[in-house]
XYZ file of C-alpha atoms in Angstrom:
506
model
C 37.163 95.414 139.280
C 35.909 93.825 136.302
C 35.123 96.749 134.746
C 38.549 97.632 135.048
C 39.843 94.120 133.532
C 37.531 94.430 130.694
C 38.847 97.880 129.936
C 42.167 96.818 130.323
C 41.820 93.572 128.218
C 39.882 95.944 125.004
C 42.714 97.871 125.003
C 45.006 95.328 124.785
C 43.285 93.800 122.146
C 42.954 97.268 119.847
C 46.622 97.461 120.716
C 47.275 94.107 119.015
C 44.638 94.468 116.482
C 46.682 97.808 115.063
C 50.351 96.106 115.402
C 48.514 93.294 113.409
C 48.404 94.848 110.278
C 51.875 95.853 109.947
C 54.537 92.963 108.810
C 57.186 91.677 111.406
C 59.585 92.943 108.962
C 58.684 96.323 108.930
C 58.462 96.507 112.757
C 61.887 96.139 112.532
C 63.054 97.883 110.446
C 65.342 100.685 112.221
C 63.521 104.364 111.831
C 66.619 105.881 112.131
C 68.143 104.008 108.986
C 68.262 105.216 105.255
C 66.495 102.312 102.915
C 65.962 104.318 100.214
C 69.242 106.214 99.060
C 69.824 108.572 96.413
C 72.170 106.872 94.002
C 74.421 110.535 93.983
C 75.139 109.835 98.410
C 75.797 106.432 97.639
C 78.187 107.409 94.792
C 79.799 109.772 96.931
C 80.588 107.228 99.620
C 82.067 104.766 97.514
C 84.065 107.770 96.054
C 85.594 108.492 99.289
C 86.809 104.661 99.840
C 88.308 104.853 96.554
C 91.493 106.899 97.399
C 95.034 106.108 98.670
C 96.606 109.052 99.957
C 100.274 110.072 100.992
C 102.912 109.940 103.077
C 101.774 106.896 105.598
C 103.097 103.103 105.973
C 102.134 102.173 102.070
C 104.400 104.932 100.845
C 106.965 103.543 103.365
C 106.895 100.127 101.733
C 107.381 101.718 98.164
C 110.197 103.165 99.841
C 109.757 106.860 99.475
C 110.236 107.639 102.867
C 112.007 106.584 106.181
C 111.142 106.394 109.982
C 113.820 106.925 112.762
C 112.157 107.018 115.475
C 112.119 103.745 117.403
C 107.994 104.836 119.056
C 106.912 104.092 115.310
C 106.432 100.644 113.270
C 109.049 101.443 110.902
C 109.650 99.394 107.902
C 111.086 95.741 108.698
C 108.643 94.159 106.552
C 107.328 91.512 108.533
C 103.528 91.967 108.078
C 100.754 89.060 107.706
C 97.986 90.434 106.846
C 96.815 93.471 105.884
C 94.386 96.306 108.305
C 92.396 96.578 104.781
C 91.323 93.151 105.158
C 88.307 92.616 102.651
C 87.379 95.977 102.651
C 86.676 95.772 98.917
C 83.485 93.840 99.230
C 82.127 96.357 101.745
C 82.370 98.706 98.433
C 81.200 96.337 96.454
C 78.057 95.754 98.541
C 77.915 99.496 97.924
C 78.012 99.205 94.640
C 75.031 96.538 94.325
C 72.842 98.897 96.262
C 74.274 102.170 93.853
C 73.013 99.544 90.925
C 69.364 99.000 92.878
C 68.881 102.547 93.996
C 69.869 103.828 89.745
C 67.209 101.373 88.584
C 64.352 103.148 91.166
C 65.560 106.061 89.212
C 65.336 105.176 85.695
C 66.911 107.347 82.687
C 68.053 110.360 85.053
C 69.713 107.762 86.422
C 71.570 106.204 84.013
C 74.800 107.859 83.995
C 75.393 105.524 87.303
C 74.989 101.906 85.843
C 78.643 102.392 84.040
C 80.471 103.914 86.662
C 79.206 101.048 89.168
C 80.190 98.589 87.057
C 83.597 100.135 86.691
C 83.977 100.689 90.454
C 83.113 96.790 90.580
C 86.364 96.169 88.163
C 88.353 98.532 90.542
C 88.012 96.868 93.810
C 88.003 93.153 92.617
C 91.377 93.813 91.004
C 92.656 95.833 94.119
C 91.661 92.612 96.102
C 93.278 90.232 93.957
C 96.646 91.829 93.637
C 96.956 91.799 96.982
C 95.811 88.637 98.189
C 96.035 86.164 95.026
C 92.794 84.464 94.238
C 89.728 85.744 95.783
C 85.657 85.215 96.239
C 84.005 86.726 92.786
C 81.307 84.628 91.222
C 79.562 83.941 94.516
C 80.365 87.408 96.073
C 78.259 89.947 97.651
C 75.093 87.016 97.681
C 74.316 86.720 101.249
C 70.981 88.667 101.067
C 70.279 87.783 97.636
C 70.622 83.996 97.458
C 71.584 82.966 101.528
C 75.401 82.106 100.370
C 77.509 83.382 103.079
C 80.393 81.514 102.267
C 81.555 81.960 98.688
C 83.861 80.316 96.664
C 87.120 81.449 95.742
C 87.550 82.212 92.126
C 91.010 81.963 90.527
C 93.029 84.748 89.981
C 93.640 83.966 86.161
C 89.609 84.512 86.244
C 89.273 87.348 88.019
C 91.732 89.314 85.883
C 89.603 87.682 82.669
C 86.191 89.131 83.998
C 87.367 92.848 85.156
C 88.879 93.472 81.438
C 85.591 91.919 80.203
C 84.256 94.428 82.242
C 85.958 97.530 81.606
C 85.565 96.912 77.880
C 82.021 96.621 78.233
C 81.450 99.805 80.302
C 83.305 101.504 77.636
C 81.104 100.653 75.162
C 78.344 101.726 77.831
C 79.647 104.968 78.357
C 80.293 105.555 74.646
C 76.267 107.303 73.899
C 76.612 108.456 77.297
C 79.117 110.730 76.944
C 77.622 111.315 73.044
C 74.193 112.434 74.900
C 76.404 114.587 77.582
C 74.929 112.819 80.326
C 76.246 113.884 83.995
C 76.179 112.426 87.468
C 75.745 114.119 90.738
C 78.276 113.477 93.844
C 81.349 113.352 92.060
C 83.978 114.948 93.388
C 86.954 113.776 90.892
C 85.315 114.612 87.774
C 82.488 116.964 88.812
C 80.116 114.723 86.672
C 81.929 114.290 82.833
C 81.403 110.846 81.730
C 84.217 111.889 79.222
C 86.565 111.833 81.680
C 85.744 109.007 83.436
C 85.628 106.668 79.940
C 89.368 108.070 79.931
C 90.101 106.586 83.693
C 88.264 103.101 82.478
C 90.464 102.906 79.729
C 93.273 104.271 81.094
C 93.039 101.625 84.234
C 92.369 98.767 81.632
C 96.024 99.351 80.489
C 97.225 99.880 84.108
C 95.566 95.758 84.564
C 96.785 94.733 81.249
C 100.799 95.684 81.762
C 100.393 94.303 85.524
C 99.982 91.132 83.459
C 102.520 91.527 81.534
C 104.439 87.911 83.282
C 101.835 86.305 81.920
C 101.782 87.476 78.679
C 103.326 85.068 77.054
C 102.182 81.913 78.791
C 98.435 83.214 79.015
C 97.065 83.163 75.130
C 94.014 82.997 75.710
C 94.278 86.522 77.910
C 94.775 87.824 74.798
C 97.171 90.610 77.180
C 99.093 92.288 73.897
C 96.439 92.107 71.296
C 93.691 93.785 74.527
C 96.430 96.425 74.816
C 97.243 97.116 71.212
C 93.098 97.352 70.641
C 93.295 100.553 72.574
C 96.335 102.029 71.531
C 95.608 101.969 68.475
C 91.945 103.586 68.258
C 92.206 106.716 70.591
C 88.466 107.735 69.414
C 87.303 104.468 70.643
C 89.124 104.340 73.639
C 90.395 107.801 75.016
C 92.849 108.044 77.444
C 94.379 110.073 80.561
C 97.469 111.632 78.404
C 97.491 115.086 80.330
C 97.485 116.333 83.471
C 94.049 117.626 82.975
C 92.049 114.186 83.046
C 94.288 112.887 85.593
C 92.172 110.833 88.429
C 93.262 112.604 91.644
C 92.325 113.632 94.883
C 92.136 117.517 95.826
C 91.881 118.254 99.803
C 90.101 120.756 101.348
C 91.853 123.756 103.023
C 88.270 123.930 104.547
C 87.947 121.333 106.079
C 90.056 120.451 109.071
C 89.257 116.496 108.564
C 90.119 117.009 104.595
C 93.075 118.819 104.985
C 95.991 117.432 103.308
C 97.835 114.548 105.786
C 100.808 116.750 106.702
C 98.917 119.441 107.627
C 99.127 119.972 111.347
C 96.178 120.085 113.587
C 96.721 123.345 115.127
C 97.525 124.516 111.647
C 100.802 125.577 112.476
C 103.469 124.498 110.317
C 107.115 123.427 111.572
C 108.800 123.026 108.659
C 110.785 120.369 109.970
C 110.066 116.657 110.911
C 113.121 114.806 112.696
C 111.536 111.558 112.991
C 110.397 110.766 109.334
C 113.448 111.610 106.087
C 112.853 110.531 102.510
C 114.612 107.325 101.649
C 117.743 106.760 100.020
C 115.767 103.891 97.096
C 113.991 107.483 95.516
C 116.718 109.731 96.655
C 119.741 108.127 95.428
C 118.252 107.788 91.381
C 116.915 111.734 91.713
C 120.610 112.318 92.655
C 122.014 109.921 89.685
C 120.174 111.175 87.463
C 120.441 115.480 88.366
C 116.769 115.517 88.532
C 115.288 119.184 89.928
C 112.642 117.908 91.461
C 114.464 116.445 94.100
C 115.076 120.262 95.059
C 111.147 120.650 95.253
C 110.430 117.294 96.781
C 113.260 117.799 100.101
C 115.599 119.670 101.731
C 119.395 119.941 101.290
C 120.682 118.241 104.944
C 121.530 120.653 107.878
C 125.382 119.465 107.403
C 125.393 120.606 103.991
C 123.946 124.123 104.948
C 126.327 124.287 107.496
C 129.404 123.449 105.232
C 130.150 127.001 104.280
C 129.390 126.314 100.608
C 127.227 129.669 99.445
C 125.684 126.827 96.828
C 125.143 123.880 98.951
C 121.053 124.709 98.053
C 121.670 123.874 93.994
C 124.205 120.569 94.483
C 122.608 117.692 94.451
C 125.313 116.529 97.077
C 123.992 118.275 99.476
C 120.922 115.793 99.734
C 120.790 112.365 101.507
C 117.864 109.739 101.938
C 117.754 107.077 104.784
C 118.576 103.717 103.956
C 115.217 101.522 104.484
C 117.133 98.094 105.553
C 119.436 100.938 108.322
C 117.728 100.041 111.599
C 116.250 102.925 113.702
C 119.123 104.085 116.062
C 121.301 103.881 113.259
C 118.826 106.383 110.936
C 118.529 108.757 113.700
C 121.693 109.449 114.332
C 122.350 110.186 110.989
C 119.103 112.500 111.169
C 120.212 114.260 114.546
C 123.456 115.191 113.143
C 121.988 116.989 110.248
C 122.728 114.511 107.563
C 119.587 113.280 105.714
C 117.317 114.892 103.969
C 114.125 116.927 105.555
C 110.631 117.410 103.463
C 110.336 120.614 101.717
C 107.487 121.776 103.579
C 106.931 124.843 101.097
C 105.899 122.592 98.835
C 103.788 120.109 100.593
C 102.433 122.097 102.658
C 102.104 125.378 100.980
C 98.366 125.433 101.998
C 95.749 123.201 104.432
C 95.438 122.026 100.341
C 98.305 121.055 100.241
C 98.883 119.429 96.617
C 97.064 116.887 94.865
C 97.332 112.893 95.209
C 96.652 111.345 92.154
C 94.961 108.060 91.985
C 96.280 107.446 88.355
C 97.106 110.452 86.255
C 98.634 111.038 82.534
C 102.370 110.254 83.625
C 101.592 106.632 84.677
C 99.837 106.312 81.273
C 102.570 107.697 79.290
C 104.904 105.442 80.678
C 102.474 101.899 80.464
C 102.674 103.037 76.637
C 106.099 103.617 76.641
C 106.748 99.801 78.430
C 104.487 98.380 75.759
C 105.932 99.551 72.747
C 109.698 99.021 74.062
C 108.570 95.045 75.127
C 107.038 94.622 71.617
C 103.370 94.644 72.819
C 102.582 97.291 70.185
C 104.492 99.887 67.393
C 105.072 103.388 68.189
C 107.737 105.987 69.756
C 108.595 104.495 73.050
C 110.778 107.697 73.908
C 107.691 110.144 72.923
C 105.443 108.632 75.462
C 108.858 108.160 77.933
C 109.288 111.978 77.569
C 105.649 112.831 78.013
C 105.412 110.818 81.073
C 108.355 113.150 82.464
C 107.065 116.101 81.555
C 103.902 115.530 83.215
C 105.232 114.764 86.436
C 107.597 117.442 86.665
C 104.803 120.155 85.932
C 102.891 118.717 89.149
C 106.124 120.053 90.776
C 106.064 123.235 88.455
C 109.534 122.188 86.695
C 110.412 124.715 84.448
C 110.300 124.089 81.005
C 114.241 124.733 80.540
C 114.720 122.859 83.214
C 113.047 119.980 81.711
C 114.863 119.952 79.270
C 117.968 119.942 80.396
C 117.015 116.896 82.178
C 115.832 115.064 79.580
C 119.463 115.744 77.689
C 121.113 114.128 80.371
C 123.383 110.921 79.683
C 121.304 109.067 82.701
C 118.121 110.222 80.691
C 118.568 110.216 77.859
C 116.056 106.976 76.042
C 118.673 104.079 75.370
C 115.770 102.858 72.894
C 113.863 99.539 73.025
C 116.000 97.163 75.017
C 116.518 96.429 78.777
C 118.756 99.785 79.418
C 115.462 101.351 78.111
C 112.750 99.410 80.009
C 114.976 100.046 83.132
C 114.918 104.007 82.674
C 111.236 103.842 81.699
C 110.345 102.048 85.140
C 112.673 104.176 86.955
C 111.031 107.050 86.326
C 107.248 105.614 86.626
C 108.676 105.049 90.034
C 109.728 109.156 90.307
C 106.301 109.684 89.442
C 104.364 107.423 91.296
C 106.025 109.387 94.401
C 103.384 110.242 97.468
C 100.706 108.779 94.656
C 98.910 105.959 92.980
C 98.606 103.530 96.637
C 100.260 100.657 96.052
C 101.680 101.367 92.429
C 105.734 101.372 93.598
C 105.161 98.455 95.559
C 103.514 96.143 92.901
C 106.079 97.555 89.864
C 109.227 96.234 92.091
C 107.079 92.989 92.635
C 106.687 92.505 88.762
C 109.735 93.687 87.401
C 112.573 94.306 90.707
C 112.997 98.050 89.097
C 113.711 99.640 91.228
C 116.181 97.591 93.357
C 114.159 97.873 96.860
C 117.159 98.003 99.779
C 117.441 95.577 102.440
C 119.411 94.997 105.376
C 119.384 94.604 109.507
C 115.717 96.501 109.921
C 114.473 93.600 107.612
C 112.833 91.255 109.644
C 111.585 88.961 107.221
C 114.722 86.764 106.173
C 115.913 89.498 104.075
C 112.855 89.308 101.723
C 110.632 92.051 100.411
C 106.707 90.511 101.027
C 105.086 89.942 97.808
C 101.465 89.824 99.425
C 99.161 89.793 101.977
C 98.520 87.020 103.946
C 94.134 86.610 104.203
C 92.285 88.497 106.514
C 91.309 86.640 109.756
C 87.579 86.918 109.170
C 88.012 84.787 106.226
C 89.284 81.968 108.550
C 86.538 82.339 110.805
C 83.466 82.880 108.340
C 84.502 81.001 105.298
C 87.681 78.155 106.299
C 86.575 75.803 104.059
C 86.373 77.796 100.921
C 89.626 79.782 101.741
C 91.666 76.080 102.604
C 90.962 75.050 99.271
C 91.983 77.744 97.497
C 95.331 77.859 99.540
C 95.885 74.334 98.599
C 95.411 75.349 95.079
C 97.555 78.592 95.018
C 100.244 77.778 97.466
C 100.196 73.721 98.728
C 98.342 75.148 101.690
C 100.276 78.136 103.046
C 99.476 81.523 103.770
C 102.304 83.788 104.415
C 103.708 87.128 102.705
C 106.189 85.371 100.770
C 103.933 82.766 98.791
C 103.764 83.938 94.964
C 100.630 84.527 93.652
C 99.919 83.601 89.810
C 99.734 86.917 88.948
C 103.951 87.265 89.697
C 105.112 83.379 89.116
C-alpha cells in the first residue's frame, strides 16, 4: 500500500514539476486560436466589414425602393438605434492588431501601415456620422492601458483628426506607390497602392463636403482651403475620376454565399418581385428628367403593358414608383393591379455576379467637385465635373453614348450654372448615382442639404420626421453610462433619440 502511495505521490509531483515551468498565461491560452496572424488574413477581414451592399433596409431609407407587404418592417421610420451598434471599433481593434502583426513583419510589410491607418479614418467617421460624438482618444485601450470605459471625444474633433489622418497617409503612401510596393489580401484593388492613395483622397473630399454646414462657422477646420489643397495639385493628391479606380465590390457567381443579394438561392430567377417596387422619391426625377436609365434600372408597370400601346416599353409614362410615406395595404394594391414599377431583373441579375456595388466610385467624385466649385469652395468648370459625374454613372448601366447625350441636352439637365438651380441638379443626380450604392450616402446628402425632398406621409411613424441619427447602442449604456451621459448632456441637454441634431448638421 505504501508503495503504491509513494508511486502515486512521485507522479504527482513530476506532473506538477513539468506544468511548473510553463506560465499561467500560456496554459491558457486557447490551442485552437490564431495569435500570430498574417497581416494579408487580417487585411482581408477588415476588407470584408468594409462594404455596404444593395437593395436591403439602408437603401429603403434613401428611398430607392418600397415594401408592400405588411410580413416586412417597411419604412415608417421609427428606429432608435441602430443593429450596427459600435461595430466600428470591432474593426478598429482589427486594425491595431493589422498594425502589430505589419511591425513582426518589417519592410515586406510595409505596404500595410498606410492602409490601416486609413481604414482607422474610415470607421471613426462612419461612427460619428451616425451617432454624433463618439469614444476616439481613449478607444480601443482596454488591453493596452486597462481603460474600459473611454471618453467621448467631440465630434468637431473627430472630424479634425481623420483629415489629419488621411493627409498624412497620403504623404505615407506617396514613396510607396513610387517604390511599387503591393499588399496581399486585397480584393478591391488586387494590391496597387496607386489606387488606394486615389480612394484616401478621394474619401478626404467625400468628409470635407459632408462638412460643408460648418464651413463657414468652423475656421479653424480650414474645410475650403483642405479641399481646394487637393483640387488643385492632382499629382499630389490623385483622385477616383473614372470608373476604373472606382472602390467597389464585385460578387462571386462562385460562390453561393457571395452571390449578388438578389440572386435566389435555388438560383432560379423569377423575374418578378410583388412585394418590394422602386420608390416614387428616385422614380419620379428619372421620369422628370427623361433619363434612360430608368429603362435599365425597372420595369414599365403591368397596366402599361397591358394598355394596347405597341410603345408603352420606351414612354417614360409607363413607369411608376411607390410612394414611401403610402402605408402597406395602400402600396399593394397599387402593386397587385399592375401599376408600379417591377426591377429589371435582366439587369440585376444578369448573372449569380450580378453587377457591381460601389463603395465610392468616380461619379460621386465628379459631383463633390462639381458642389465645390458651384458653392465657391474652389475655381473651375462646375458643369465639366457635373457632366462627368453623369457620364460615369450611366456607363455602369451601359448608356449609350447618344443616348447620353441627348440627356444631357435636356431642359431638366441642362447645368443652370453656379447658383441654387445648379447645386439642386448637381445633388439630384449624385442621388441617381448613389442608387443601390455608397451605404448610407442618399441618406446623409438629404440630411445635409434636404435634396432630394424625402416623401412623408401615414406609414411615417415618427411625427412626420425623417430621423437624422441613431440613437447609441445599448451596450454603451451598460458598459460605459457615465462617459456616454456626459456627452449627451453636451450634444443634446441629455437626450438620445433619432431626432436630436448632431453638430455635424446644426
Amino acid at each position: 500500500m505504501k508503495a503504491i502511495i509513494s508511486k502515486y505521490l512521485l507522479g504527482a509531483a513530476l506532473v506538477t514539476g513539468l506544468w511548473g515551468c510553463e506560465k499561467m498565461g500560456t496554459l491558457q491560452k486557447d490551442p485552437a486560436a490564431v495569435y500570430d496572424g498574417n497581416p494579408k488574413l487580417i487585411f482581408t477581414g477588415i476588407l470584408l466589414n468594409m462594404k455596404d451592399g444593395p437593395w436591403n433596409d439602408v437603401q429603403r431609407h434613401n428611398q430607392y425602393a418600397t415594401q408592400n407587404n405588411s410580413y416586412y418592417y417597411g419604412q415608417p421610420y421609427d428606429w432608435t438605434t441602430s443593429g450596427e451598434g459600435f461595430s466600428a471599433y470591432d474593426r478598429l481593434r482589427d486594425v491595431r492588431q493589422l498594425l502589430l502583426e505589419s511591425a513582426k513583419y518589417g519592410d515586406v510589410a510595409k505596404g500595410y501601415v498606410p492602409l490601416a491607418r486609413f481604414v482607422k479614418a474610415w470607421f471613426l467617421v462612419r461612427a460619428t456620422e451616425m451617432y454624433g460624438d463618439i469614444p476616439m482618444t481613449d478607444a480601443i485601450k482596454g488591453i493596452s492601458e486597462g481603460n474600459f470605459t473611454p471618453k467621448y471625444d467631440e465630434q468637431k474633433e473627430v472630424y479634425r483628426y481623420c483629415l489629419q489622418l488621411l493627409d498624412s497617409v497620403n504623404t505615407e503612401l506617396t514613396p510607396l506607390v513610387a517604390g511599387n510596393v503591393k499588399v496581399e489580401g486585397d480584393f478591391y484593388y488586387k494590391g496597387d497602392l496607386a489606387k488606394w492613395q486615389k480612394l484616401v483622397n478621394s474619401f478626404r473630399l467625400r468628409v470635407l463636403m459632408s462638412l460643408s454646414k460648418r464651413a463657414d462657422d468652423n475656421a479653424d477646420l480650414k474645410v475650403k482651403e483642405q479641399f481646394a489643397a487637393i483640387v488643385s495639385n492632382p499629382a499630389k493628391y490623385p483622385l477616383i475620376l473614372t470608373n476604373a479606380d472606382n472602390f467597389q465590390l464585385l460578387y462571386n457567381g462562385n460562390a453561393r454565399d457571395n452571390n449578388y443579394p438578389l440572386w435566389p438561392a435555388d438560383g432560379i430567377v423569377i423575374k418578378r418581385d410583388n412585394d418590394n417596387n422602386l420608390a416614387s422619391t428616385i422614380v419620379d426625377i428619372l421620369k422628370r428628367t427623361s433619363d434612360p436609365r430608368l429603362f435599365v434600372m425597372a420595369l414599365p408597370t403591368d397596366s402599361a403593358k397591358k394598355s394596347g400601346d405597341p410603345a408603352y416599353a420606351t414612354k417614360f409614362t409607363s413607369f411608376r414608383g411607390g410612394s414611401v410615406g403610402m402605408i402597406q395595404s395602400d402600396l399593394k394594391a397599387l402593386a397587385t393591379a399592375g401599376k408600379l414599377s417591377n426591377l429589371n431583373f435582366d439587369f440585376w441579375e444578369v448573372t449569380p455576379s450580378g453587377v457591381p456595388c460601389i463603395q465610392l466610385g468616380a461619379a460621386e467624385v465628379n459631383f463633390i467637385i462639381a458642389e465645390a466649385i458651384n458653392r465657391g469652395w474652389v475655381s473651375g468648370d462646375a458643369n465639366a465635373y457635373y457632366t462627368a459625374g453623369i457620364r460615369a454613372n450611366m456607363a455602369f448601366y451601359n448608356v449609350a453614348a447618344a443616348a447620353q447625350d441627348g440627356f444631357l441636352s435636356g431642359p431638366e439637365v441642362v447645368y443652370a450654372g453656379n447658383t441654387a438651380i445648379g447645386l439642386k441638379q448637381i445633388l439630384e443626380q449624385k442621388y441617381v448615382a448613389f442608387f443601390q450604392n455608397s451605404g448610407r450616402q442618399a441618406f446623409y446628402q438629404n440630411r445635409r442639404t434636404g435634396v432630394p425632398v424625402f416623401e412623408v406621409g401615414p406609414a411615417n411613424k415618427n411625427a412626420q420626421m425623417i430621423p437624422v441619427r441613431w440613437k447609441y447602442p445599448t451596450s454603451e449604456y451598460n458598459a460605459n453610462e457615465s462617459n456616454l451621459k456626459a456627452a449627451l448632456q453636451r450634444q443634446f441637454n441629455g437626450s438620445d433619440t433619432q431626432n436630436d441634431r448632431m453638430w455635424l448638421i446644426k
